[in-house]
Coordinates of C-alpha atoms in Angstrom, one line a residue:
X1 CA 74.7 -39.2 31.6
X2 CA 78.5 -39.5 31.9
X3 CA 80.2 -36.8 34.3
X4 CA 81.9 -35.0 31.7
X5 CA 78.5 -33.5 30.2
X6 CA 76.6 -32.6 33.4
X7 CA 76.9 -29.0 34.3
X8 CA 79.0 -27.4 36.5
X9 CA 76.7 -25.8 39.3
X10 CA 79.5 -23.1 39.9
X11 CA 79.7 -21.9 36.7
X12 CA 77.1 -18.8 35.9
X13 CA 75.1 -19.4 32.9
X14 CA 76.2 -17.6 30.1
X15 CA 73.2 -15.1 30.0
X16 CA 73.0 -11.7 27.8
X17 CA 74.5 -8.9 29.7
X18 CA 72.7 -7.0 31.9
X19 CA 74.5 -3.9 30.7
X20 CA 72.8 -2.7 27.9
X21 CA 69.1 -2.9 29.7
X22 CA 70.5 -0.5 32.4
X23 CA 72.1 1.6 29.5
X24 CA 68.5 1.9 28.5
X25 CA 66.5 2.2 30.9
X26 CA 68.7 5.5 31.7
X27 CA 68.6 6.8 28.7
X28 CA 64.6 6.2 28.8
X29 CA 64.7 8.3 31.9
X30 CA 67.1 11.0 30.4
X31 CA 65.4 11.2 27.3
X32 CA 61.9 11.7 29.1
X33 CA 63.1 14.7 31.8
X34 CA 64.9 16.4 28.8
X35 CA 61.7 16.2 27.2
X36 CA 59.6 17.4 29.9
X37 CA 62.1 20.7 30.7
X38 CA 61.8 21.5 27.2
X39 CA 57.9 21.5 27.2
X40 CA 57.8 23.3 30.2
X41 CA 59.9 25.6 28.8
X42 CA 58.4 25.8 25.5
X43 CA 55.0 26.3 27.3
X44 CA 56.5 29.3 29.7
X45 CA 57.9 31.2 26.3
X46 CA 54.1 31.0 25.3
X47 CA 52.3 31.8 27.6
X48 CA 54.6 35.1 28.8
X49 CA 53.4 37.3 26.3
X50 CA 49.8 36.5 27.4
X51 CA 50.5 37.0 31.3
X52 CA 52.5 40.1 30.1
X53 CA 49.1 41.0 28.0
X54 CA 47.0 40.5 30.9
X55 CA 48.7 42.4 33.4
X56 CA 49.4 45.2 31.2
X57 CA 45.5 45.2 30.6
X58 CA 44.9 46.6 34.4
X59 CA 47.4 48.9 34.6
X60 CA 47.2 52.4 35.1
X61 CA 47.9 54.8 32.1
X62 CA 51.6 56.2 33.3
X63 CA 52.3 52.9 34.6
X64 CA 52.0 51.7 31.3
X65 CA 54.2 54.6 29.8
X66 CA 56.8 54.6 32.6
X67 CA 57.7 51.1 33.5
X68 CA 57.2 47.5 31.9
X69 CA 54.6 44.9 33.2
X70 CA 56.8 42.6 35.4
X71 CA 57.2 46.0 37.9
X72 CA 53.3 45.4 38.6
X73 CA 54.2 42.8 40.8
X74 CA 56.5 45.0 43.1
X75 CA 55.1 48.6 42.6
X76 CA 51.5 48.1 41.8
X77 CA 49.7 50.3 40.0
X78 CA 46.6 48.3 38.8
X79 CA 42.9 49.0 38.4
X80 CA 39.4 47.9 36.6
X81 CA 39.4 51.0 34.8
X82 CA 40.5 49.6 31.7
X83 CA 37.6 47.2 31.4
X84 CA 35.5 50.2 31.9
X85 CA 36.6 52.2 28.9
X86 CA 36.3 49.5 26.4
X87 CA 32.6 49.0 26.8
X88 CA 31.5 52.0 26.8
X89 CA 32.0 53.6 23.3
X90 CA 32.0 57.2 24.1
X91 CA 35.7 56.5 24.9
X92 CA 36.8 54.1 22.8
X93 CA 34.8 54.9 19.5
X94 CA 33.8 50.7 19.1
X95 CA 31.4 48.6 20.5
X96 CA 33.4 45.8 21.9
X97 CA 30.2 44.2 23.5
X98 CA 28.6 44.3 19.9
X99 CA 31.8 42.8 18.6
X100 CA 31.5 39.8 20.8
X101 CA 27.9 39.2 19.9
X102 CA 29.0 39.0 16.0
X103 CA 31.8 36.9 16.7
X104 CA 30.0 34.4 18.4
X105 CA 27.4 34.4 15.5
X106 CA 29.4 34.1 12.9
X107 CA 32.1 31.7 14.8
X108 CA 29.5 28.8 15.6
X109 CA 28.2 28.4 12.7
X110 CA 31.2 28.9 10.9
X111 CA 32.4 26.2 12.5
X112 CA 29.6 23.7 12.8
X113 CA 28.7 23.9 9.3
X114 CA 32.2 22.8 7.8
X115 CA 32.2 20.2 10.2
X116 CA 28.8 18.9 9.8
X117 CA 28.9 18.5 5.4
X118 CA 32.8 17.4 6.0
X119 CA 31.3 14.4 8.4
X120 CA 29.4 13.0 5.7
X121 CA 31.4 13.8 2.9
X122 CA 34.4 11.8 4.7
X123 CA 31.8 9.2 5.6
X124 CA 31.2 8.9 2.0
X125 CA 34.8 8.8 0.8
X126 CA 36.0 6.6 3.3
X127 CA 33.1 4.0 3.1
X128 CA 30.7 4.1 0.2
X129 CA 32.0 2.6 -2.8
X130 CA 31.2 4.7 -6.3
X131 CA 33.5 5.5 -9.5
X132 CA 35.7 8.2 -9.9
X133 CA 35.6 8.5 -5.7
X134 CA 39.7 8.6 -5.5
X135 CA 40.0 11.1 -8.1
X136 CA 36.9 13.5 -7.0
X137 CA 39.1 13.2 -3.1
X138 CA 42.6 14.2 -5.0
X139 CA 40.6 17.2 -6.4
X140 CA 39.3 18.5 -3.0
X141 CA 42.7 17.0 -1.1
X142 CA 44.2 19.5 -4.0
X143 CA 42.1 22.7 -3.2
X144 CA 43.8 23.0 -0.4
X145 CA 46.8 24.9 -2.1
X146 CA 44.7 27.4 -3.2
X147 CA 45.3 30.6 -1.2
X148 CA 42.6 33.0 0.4
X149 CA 42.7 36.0 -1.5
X150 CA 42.2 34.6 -5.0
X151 CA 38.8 33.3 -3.6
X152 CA 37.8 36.6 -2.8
X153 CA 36.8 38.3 -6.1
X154 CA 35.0 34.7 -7.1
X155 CA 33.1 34.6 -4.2
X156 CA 31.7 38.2 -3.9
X157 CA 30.3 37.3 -7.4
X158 CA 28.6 34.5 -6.5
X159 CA 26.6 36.1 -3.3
X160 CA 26.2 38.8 -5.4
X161 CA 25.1 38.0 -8.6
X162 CA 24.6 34.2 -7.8
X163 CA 26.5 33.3 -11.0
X164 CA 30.3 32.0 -11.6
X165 CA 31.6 31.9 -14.7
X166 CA 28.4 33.6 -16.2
X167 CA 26.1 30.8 -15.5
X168 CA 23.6 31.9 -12.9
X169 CA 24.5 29.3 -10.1
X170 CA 22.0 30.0 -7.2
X171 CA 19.8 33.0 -5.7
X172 CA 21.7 36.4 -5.2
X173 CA 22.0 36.7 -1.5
X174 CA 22.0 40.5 -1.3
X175 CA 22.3 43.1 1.1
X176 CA 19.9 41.9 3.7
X177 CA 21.6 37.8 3.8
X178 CA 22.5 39.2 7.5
X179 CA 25.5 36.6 8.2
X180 CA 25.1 34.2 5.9
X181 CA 27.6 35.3 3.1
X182 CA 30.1 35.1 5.7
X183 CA 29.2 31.5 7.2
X184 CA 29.4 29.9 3.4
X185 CA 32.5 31.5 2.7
X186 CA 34.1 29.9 6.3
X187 CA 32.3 26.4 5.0
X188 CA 33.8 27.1 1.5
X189 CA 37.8 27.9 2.7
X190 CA 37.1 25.0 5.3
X191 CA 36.0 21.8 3.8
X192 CA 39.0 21.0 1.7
X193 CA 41.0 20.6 4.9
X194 CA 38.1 19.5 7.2
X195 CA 37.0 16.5 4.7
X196 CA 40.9 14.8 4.7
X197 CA 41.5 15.0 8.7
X198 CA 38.1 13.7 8.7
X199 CA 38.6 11.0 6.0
X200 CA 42.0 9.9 7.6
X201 CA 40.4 9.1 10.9
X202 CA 36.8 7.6 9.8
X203 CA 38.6 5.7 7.1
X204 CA 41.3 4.0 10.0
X205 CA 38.2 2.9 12.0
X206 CA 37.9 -1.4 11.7
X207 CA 35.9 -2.9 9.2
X208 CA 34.9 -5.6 11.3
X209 CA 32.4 -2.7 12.8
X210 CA 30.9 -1.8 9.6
X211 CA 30.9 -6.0 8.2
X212 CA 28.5 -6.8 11.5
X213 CA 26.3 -3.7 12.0
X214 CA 25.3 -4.8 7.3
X215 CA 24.9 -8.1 8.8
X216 CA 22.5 -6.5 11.4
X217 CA 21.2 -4.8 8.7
X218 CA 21.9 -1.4 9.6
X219 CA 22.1 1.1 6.8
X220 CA 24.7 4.0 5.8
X221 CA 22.4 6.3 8.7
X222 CA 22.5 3.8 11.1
X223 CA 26.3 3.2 10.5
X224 CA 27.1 6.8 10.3
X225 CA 25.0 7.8 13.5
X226 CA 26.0 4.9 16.0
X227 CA 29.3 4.1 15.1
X228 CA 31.1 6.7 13.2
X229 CA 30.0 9.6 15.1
X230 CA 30.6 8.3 18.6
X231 CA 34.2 6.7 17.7
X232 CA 35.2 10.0 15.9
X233 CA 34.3 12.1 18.4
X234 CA 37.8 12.7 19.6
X235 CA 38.7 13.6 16.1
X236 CA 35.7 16.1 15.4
X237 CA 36.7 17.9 18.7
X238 CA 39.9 18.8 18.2
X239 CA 39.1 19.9 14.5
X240 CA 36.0 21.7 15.8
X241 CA 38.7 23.7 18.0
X242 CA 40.6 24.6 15.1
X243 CA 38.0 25.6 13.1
X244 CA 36.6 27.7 15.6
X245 CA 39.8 29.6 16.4
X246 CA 39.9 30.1 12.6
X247 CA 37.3 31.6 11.9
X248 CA 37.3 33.8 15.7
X249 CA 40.1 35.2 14.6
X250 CA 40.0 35.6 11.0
X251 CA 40.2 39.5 10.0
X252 CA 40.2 39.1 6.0
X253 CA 37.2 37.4 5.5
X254 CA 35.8 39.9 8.3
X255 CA 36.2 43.3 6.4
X256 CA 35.1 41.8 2.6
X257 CA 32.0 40.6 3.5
X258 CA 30.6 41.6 7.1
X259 CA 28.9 45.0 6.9
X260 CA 29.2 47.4 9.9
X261 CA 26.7 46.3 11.5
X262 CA 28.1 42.8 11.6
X263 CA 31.6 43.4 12.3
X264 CA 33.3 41.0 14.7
X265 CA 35.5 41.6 17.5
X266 CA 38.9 41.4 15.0
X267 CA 36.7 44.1 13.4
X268 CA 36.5 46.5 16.4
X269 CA 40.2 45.6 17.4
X270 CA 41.6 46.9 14.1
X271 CA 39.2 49.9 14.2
X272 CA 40.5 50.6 18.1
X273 CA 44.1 50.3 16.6
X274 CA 43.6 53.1 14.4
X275 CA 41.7 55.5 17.3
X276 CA 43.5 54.6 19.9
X277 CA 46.7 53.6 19.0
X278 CA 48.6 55.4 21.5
X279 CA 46.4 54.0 24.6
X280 CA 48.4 50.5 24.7
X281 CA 46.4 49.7 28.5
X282 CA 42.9 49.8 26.5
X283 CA 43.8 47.5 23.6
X284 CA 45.5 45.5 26.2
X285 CA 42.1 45.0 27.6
X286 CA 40.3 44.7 24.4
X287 CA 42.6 42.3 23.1
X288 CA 42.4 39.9 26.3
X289 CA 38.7 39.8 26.3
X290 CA 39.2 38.9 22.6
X291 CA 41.2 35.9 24.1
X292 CA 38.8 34.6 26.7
X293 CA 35.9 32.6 24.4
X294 CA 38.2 31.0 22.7
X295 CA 40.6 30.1 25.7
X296 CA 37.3 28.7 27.6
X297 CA 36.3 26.7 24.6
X298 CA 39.7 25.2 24.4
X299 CA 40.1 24.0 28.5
X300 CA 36.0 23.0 27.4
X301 CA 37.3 20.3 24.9
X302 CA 41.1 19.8 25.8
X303 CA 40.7 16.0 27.3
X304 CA 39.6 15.1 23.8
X305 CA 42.0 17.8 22.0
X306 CA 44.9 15.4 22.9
X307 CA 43.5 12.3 21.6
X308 CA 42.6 13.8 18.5
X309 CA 45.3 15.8 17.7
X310 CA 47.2 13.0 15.5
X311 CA 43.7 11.3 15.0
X312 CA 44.4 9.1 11.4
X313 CA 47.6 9.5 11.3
X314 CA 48.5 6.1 11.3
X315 CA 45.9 2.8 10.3
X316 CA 45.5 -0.1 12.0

């Protein structure tokens, strides 16, 4: 090697510049504390009016009428009287407790049942091979656009009579069904929906799974109950969550097909609204025991809520 082509050892390399890494990296950092002030300001907008609920909910009557609820932290004023009035329904004209029993049986099952026929039909969809399967998953994908109320006048028909369009369809469920008019009706309005979150997550899931359990010779059962299930457990908990705050606080469905006897706590609310209107601290209270169940179920499932929440969304 002649002199002229050996490197100087004093000269620097000529390397990429380290200038545009640092630019990055401080952007990185930028970008992510401007994200988390916004969230935690986002999250602090929220959740005012339900610490504003709350307080206001133990306050005393003139409290309530002379001053707003941030002054309970300086000047007082608060008692379990509140709670008192609403279960007893000498005062308040409802029964809240009763309320909270309906909810509950009408929001489990309201919610299980979508869940459970959506599981299989995604299964299905996803992974069983038959004709016209694309177009039959555009239809449902498609009923999704229809609204609420339009299902209404069909659907009273059909529990009533047990016939749509004049053809007799199945039994009349009649006046003694109990809750079960009400649980189809939250399966009906929720599978279109249900099935394509579903479909989108089961149908992302490897095929290299399903290609050695049929080698093992495992069946569609076997398949479904110890792979798809366990795998899509973060998806069917965050939908379960949904559904379940649906169909807790759904009011329309509530007052067509619920009889008195069966009215839910959205029910009683909207009843308590029209006696006592003018006694803000008692709905206060009523409306934050309405908020409880649901708030428990959601801290219950959140660690898979996050996981699940964009669950299909992308493949691969």
């Amino acid at each position: 090697m002649t002199a002229s082509t050996v490197p100087d050892q004093n000269t620097r390399p000529n390397l990429p510049s380290d200038k545009p890494r640092t630019l990055d990296r401080v952007r990185e950092k930028l970008s992510s504390k401007t994200a988390t002030i916004a969230a935690l300001l986002i999250a602090i907008l929220w959740t005012l009016p339900t610490l504003g609920l709350l307080v206001s909910s133990f306050r005393t009557p003139d409290a309530v009428a002379t001053s707003g609820w941030w002054t309970a932290f300086t000047d007082g004023g608060l008692t379990l009287d509140n709670y008192e009035a609403i279960f007893d329904p000498t005062r308040v004209y409802v029964n809240i407790g009763e309320g909270l029993l309906n909810s509950l049986a009408i929001t489990i099952p309201g919610a299980i049942l979508p869940l459970g026929l959506a599981l299989l039909a995604a299964y299905a969809f996803a992974w069983i091979p038959f004709r016209g399967r694309n177009w039959i998953f555009i239809g449902i994908f498609a009923l999704q656009i229809v609204p609420i109320q339009m299902v209404m006048v069909p659907l009273l028909r059909l529990f009533s009579s047990g016939e749509i369009f004049g053809t007799v369809v199945i039994r009349p469920l009649g006046g003694d069904s109990g809750f079960a008019s009400i649980w189809l009706a939250h399966t009906i309005l929720a599978l279109p929906l249900t099935i394509f979150l579903l479909h989108n997550f089961i149908a992302s899931l490897p095929n290299d799974l399903f290609e050695a359990a049929r080698i093992d010779g495992a069946g569609h059962g076997q398949i479904f109950l110890r792979i798809v299930l366990p795998l899509a457990m973060p998806a069917i908990a965050s939908i379960a969550i949904f559904q379940f705050l649906w169909v807790w606080n759904d009011l329309l469905i509530a007052l067509v097909f619920s009889s008195s006897d069966q009215n839910p706590i959205t029910v009683m609310l909207t009843n308590m609204v029209g006696t006592q209107g003018q006694n803000t601290f008692l709905l206060s209270a009523a409306a934050f025991i309405s908020i409880v169940i649901p708030l428990l179920v959601f801290l219950g499932l959140q660690r898979y809520f996050v996981r699940g929440l964009l669950a299909g969304a992308t493949k691969g």
